[in-house]
Tab-separated table of C-alpha atoms and ligand atoms in Angstrom:
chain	number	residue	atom	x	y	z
A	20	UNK	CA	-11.487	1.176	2.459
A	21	UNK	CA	-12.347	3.882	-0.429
A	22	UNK	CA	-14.204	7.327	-0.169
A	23	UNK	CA	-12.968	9.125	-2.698
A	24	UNK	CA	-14.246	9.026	-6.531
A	25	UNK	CA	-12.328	7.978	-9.603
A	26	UNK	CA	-10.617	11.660	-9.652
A	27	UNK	CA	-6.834	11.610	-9.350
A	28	UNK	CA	-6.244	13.448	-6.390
A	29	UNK	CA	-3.862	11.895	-4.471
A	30	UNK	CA	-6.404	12.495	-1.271
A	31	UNK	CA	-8.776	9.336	-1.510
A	32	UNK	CA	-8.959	5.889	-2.218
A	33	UNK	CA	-11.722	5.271	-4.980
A	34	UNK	CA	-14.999	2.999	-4.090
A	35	UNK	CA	-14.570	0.180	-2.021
A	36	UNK	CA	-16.281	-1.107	1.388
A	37	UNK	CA	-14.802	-4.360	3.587
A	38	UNK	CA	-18.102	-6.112	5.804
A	39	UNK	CA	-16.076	-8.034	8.786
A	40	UNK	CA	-17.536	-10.158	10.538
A	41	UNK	CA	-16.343	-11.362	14.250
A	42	UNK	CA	-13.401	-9.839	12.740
A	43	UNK	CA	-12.624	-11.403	9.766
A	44	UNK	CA	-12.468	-10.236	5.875
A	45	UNK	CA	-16.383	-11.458	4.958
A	46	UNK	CA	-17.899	-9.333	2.314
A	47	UNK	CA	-16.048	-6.811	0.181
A	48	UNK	CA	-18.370	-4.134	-1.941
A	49	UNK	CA	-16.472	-2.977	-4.790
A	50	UNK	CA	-13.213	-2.752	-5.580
A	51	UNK	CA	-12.422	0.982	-6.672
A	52	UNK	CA	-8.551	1.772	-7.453
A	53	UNK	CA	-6.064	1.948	-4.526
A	54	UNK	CA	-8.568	-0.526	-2.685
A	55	UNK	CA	-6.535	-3.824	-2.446
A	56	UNK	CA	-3.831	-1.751	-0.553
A	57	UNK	CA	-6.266	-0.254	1.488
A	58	UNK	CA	-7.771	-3.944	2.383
A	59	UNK	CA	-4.103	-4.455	3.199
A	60	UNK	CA	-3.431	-1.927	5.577
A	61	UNK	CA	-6.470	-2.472	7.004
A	62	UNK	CA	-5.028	-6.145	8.157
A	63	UNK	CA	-7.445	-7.789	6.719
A	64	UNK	CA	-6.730	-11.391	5.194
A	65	UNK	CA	-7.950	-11.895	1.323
A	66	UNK	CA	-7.931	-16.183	2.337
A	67	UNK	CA	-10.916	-15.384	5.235
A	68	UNK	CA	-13.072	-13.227	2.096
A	69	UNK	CA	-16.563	-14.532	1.151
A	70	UNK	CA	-17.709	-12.736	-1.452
A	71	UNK	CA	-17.335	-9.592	-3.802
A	72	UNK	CA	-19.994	-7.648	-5.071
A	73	UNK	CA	-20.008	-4.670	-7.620
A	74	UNK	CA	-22.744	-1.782	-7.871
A	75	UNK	CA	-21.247	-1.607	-11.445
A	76	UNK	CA	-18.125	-2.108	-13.298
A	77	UNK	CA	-17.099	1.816	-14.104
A	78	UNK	CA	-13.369	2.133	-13.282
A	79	UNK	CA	-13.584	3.687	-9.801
A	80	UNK	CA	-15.634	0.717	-8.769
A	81	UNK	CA	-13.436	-2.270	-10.007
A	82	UNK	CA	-10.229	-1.253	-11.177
A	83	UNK	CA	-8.805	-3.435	-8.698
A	84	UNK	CA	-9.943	-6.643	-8.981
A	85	UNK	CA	-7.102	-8.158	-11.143
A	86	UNK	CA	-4.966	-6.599	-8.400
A	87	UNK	CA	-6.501	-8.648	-5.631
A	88	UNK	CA	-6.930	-11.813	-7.512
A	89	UNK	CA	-3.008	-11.883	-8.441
A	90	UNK	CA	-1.814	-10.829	-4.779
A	91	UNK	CA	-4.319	-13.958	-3.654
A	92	UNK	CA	-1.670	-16.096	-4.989
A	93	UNK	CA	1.034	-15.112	-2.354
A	94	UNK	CA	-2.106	-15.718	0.370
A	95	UNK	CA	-2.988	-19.331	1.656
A	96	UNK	CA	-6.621	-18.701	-0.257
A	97	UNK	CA	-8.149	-22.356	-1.234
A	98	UNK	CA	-12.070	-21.578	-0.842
A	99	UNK	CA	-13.765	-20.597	-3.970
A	100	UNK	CA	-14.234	-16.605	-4.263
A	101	UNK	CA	-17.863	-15.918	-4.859
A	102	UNK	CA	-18.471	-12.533	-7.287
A	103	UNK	CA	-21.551	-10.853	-7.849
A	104	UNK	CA	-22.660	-8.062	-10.197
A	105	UNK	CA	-25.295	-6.388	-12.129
A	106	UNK	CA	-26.084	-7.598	-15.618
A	107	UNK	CA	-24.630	-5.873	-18.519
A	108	UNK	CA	-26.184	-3.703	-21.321
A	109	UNK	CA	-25.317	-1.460	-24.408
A	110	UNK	CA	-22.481	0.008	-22.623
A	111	UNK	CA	-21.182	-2.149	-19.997
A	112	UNK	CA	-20.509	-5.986	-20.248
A	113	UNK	CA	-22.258	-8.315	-17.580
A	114	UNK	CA	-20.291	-9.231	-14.296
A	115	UNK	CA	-19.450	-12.624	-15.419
A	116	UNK	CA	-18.222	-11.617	-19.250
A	117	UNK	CA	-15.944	-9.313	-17.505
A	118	UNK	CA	-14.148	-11.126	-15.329
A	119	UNK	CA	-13.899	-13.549	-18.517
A	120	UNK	CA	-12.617	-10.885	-20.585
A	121	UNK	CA	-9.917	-9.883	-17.494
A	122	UNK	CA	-8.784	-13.513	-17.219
A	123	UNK	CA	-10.014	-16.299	-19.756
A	124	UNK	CA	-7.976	-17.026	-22.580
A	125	UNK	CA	-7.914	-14.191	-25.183
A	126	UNK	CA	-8.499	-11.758	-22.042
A	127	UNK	CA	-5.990	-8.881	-21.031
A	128	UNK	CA	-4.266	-11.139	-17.987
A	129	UNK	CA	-4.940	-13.999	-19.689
A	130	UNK	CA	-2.290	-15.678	-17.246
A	131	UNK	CA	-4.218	-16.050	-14.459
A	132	UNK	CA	-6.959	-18.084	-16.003
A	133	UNK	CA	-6.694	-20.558	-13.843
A	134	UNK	CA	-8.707	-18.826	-11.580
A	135	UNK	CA	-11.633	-19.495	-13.446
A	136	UNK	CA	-11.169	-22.234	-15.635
A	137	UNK	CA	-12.207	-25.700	-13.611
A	138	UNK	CA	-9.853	-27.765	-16.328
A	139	UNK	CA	-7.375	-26.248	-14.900
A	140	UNK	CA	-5.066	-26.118	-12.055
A	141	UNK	CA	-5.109	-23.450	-9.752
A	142	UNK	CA	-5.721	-22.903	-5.764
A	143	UNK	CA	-9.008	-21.808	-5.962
A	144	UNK	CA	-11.455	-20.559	-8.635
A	145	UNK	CA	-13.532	-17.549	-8.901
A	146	UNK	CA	-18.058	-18.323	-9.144
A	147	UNK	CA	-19.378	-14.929	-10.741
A	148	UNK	CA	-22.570	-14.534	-10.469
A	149	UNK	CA	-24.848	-12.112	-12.882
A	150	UNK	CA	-27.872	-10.111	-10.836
A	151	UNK	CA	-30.803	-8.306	-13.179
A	152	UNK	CA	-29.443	-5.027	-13.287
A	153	UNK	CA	-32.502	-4.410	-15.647
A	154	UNK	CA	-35.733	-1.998	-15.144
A	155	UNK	CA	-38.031	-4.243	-16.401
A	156	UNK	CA	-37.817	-8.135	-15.974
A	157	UNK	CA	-40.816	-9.473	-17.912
A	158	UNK	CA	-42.184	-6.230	-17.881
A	159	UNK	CA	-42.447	-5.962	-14.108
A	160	UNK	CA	-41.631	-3.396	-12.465
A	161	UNK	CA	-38.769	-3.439	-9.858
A	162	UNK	CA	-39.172	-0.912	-7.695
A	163	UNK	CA	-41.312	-2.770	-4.774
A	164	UNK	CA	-40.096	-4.964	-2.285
A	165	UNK	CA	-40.569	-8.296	-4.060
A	166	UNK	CA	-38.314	-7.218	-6.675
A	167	UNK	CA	-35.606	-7.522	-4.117
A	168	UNK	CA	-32.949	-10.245	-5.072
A	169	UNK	CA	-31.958	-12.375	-1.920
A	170	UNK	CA	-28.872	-14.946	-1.973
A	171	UNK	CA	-28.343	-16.911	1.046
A	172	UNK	CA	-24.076	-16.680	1.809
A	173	UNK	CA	-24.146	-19.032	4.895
A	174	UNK	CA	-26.226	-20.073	7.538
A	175	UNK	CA	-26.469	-16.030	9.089
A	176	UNK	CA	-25.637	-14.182	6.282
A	177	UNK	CA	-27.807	-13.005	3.277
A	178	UNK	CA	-26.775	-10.165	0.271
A	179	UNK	CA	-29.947	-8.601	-1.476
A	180	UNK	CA	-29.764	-6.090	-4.464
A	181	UNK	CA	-31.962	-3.969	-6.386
A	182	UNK	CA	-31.637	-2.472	-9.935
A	183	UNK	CA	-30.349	1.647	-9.744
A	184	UNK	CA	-30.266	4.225	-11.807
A	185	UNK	CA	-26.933	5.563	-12.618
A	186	UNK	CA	-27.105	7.187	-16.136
A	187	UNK	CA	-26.833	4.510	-19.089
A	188	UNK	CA	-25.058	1.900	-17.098
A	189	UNK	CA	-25.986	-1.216	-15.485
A	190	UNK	CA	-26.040	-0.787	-12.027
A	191	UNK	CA	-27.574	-1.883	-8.358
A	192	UNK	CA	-27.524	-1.425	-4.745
A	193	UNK	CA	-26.496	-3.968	-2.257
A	194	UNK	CA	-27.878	-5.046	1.423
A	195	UNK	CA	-25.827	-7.294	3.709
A	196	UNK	CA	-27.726	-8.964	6.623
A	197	UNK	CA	-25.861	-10.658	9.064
A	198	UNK	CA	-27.692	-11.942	12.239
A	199	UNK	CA	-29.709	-8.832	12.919
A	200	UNK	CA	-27.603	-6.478	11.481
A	201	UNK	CA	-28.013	-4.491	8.263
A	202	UNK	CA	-26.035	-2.456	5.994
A	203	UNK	CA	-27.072	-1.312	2.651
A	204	UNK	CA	-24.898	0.193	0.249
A	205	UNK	CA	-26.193	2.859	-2.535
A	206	UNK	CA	-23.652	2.386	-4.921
A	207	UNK	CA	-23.949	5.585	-7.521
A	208	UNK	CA	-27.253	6.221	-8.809
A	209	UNK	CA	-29.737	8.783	-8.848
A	210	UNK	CA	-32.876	8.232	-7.418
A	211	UNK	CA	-35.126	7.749	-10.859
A	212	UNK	CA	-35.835	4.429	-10.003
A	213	UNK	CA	-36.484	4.885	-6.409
A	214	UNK	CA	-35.541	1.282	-5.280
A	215	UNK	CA	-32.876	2.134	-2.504
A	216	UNK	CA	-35.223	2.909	-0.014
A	217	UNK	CA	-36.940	0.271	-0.342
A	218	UNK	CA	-33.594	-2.058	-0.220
A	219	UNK	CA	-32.625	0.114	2.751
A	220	UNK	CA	-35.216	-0.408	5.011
A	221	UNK	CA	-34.870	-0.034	8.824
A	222	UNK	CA	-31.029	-0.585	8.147
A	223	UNK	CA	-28.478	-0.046	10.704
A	224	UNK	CA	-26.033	1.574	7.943
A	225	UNK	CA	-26.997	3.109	4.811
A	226	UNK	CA	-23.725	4.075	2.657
A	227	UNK	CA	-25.042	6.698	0.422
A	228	UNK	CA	-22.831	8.321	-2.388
A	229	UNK	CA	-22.382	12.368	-2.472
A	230	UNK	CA	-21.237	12.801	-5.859
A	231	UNK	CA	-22.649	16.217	-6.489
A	232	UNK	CA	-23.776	19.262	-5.159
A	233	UNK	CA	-27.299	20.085	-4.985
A	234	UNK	CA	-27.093	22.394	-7.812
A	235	UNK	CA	-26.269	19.543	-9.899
A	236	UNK	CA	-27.675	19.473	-13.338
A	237	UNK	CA	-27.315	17.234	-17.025
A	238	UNK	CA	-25.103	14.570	-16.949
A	239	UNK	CA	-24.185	14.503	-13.063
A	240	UNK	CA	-27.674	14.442	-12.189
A	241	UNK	CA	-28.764	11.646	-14.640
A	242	UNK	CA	-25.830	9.902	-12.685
A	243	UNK	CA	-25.863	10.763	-9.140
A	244	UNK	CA	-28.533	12.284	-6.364
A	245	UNK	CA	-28.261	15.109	-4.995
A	246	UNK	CA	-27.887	15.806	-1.243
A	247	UNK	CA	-31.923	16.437	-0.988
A	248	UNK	CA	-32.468	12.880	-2.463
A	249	UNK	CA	-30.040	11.267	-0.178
A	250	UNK	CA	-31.876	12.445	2.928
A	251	UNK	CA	-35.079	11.836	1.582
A	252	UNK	CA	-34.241	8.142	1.023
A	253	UNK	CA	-32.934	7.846	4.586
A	254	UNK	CA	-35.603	9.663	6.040
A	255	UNK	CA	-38.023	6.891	3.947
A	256	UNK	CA	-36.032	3.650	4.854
A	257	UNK	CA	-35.879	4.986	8.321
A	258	UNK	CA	-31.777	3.947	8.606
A	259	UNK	CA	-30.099	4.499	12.103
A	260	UNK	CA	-26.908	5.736	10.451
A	261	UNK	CA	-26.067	7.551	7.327
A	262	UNK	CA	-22.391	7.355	5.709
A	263	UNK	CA	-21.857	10.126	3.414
A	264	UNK	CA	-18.798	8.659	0.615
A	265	UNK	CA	-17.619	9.156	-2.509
A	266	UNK	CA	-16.546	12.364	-1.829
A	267	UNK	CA	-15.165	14.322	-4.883
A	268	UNK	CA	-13.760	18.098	-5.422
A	269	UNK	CA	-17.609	19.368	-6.067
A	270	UNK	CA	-18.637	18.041	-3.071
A	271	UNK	CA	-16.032	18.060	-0.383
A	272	UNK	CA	-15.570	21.793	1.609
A	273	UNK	CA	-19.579	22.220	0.724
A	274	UNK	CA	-20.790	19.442	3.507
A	275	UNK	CA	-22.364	22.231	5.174
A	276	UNK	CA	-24.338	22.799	2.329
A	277	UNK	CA	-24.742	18.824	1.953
A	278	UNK	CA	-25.922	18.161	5.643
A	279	UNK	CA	-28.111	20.914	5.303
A	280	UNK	CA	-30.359	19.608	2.425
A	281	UNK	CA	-30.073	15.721	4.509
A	282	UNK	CA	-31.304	17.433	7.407
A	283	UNK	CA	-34.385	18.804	5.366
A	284	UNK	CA	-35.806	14.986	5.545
A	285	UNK	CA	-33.511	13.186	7.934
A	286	UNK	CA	-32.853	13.623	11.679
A	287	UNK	CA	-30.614	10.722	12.179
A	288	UNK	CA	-26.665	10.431	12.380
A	289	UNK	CA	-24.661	11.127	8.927
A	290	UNK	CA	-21.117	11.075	8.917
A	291	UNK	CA	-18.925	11.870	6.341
A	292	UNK	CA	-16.455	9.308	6.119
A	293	UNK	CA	-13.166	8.725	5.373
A	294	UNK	CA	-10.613	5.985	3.999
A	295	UNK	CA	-10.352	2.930	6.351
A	296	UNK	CA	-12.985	4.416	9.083
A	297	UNK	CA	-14.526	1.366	10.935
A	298	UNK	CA	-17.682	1.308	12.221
A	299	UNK	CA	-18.994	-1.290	14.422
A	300	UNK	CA	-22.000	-2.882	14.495
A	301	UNK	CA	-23.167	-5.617	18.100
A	302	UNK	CA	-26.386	-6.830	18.410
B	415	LIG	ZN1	-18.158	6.095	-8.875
């Protein structure tokens, strides 16, 4: 739905990724500004969604949740709305304390708190759901594959994340499995951790984030990889398709530049995408 960043330049639609399945609104991955309108145009029905899960809570990546969950009351939506996220730290509050402090009682749109409050009436309630986001659980490290968080949506459908590294905030990386098809989802990071390839693995899709340039140094290093990384990680996970998003001012009219540092490691197809591109997946 989103490629853009959380810049305001009128061209893109920040962070935000809709899974269909047989057609229908399953799994959304973030929900970046200018998203639900996006999800809208896109004809997709909020009633038929699954689940929401965040790579982390900055602004480009959920600034439109409240938007979504107040248009849901003019939609025939009765199911519970599952929510995952990463678990907070220092900086950033867990998933489930900030949904609480968007809607509970005392929280900014504290009028739609039935939506999570059970006492209550309401049509249906939002189940968040907090994921390690951390390093080190129990001093173990997290970067092999049984690190890899697995939640079972239905009967052919799993979600799997690992922690990421994106600078001082709580982040991870997503996987969606759906009969035999995979699609993993970067989120930002940079690649200190070096967990995304092994979340990615043999995916069909791997939605990688271009941030930065690969002169990138500092702060937009310690926060995003470069162009190098990103084909190295595909190149390692062995993906069948690379989508190149998040596409800001110092990246975009340098993807020459950017596919030629991917094409150092990887051989496969990359696209750079664009708001509501589809891509479809039959096995
Ligand atoms: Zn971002």
């Amino acid at each position: 739905l989103g490629s853009g960043g959380p810049e305001l330049t009128g061209q893109r639609v920040s962070s935000s990724y809709l899974i269909s399945i047989n057609n229908k609104a399953a799994i959304l991955m973030d929900t970046g500004t200018g998203s639900s309108y996006n999800f809208a145009r896109s004809g997709a029905k909020f009633e038929d969604l699954e689940v929401i899960l965040f790579s982390h809570l900055h602004v480009d990546h959920s600034n439109d949740l409240p938007a979504f969950i107040k248009g849901s009351f003019f939609t025939l939506r009765a199911k519970p709305l599952k929510i995952y996220g990463p678990t907070g730290n220092a900086l950033m509050p867990s998933t489930s304390t900030f949904i609480e402090q968007l809607f509970n009682h005392g929280g900014v749109f504290r009028y739609l708190s039935d939506y999570i409050n059970k006492e209550e009436n309401g049509d249906y309630k939002i189940l968040a759901t907090d994921v390690n986001s951390a390093f080190n659980t129990d001093n173990t490290a997290i970067n092999n594959e049984a690190a890899i968080q697995t939640f079972k949506l239905n009967d052919n459908a799993t979600i799997s994340a690992l922690p990421v590294h994106h600078g001082p905030i709580a982040a991870l990386a997503w996987r969606v499995d759906i009969g035999k098809c995979s699609i993993t989802y970067s989120g930002d990071m940079n690649n200190d951790y070096q967990t995304l390839a092994i979340l990615a693995k043999n995916s069909d899709i791997l939605i990688a984030h271009n941030a930065v340039p690969e002169s990138a140094l500092g702060v937009a290093a310690n926060l995003h990889m470069r162009p190098s990384q990103i084909g190295a990680i595909a190149k390692k996970a062995n993906v069948k398709k690379l989508l190149i998003s998040h596409r800001m001012k110092r990246t975009e009219d340098n993807e020459q530049e950017t596919l030629r540092f991917i094409r150092e490691k990887y051989q496969g197809s990359v696209v750079f995408v664009n708001d509501l591109q589809k891509f479809n997946l039959e096995k």
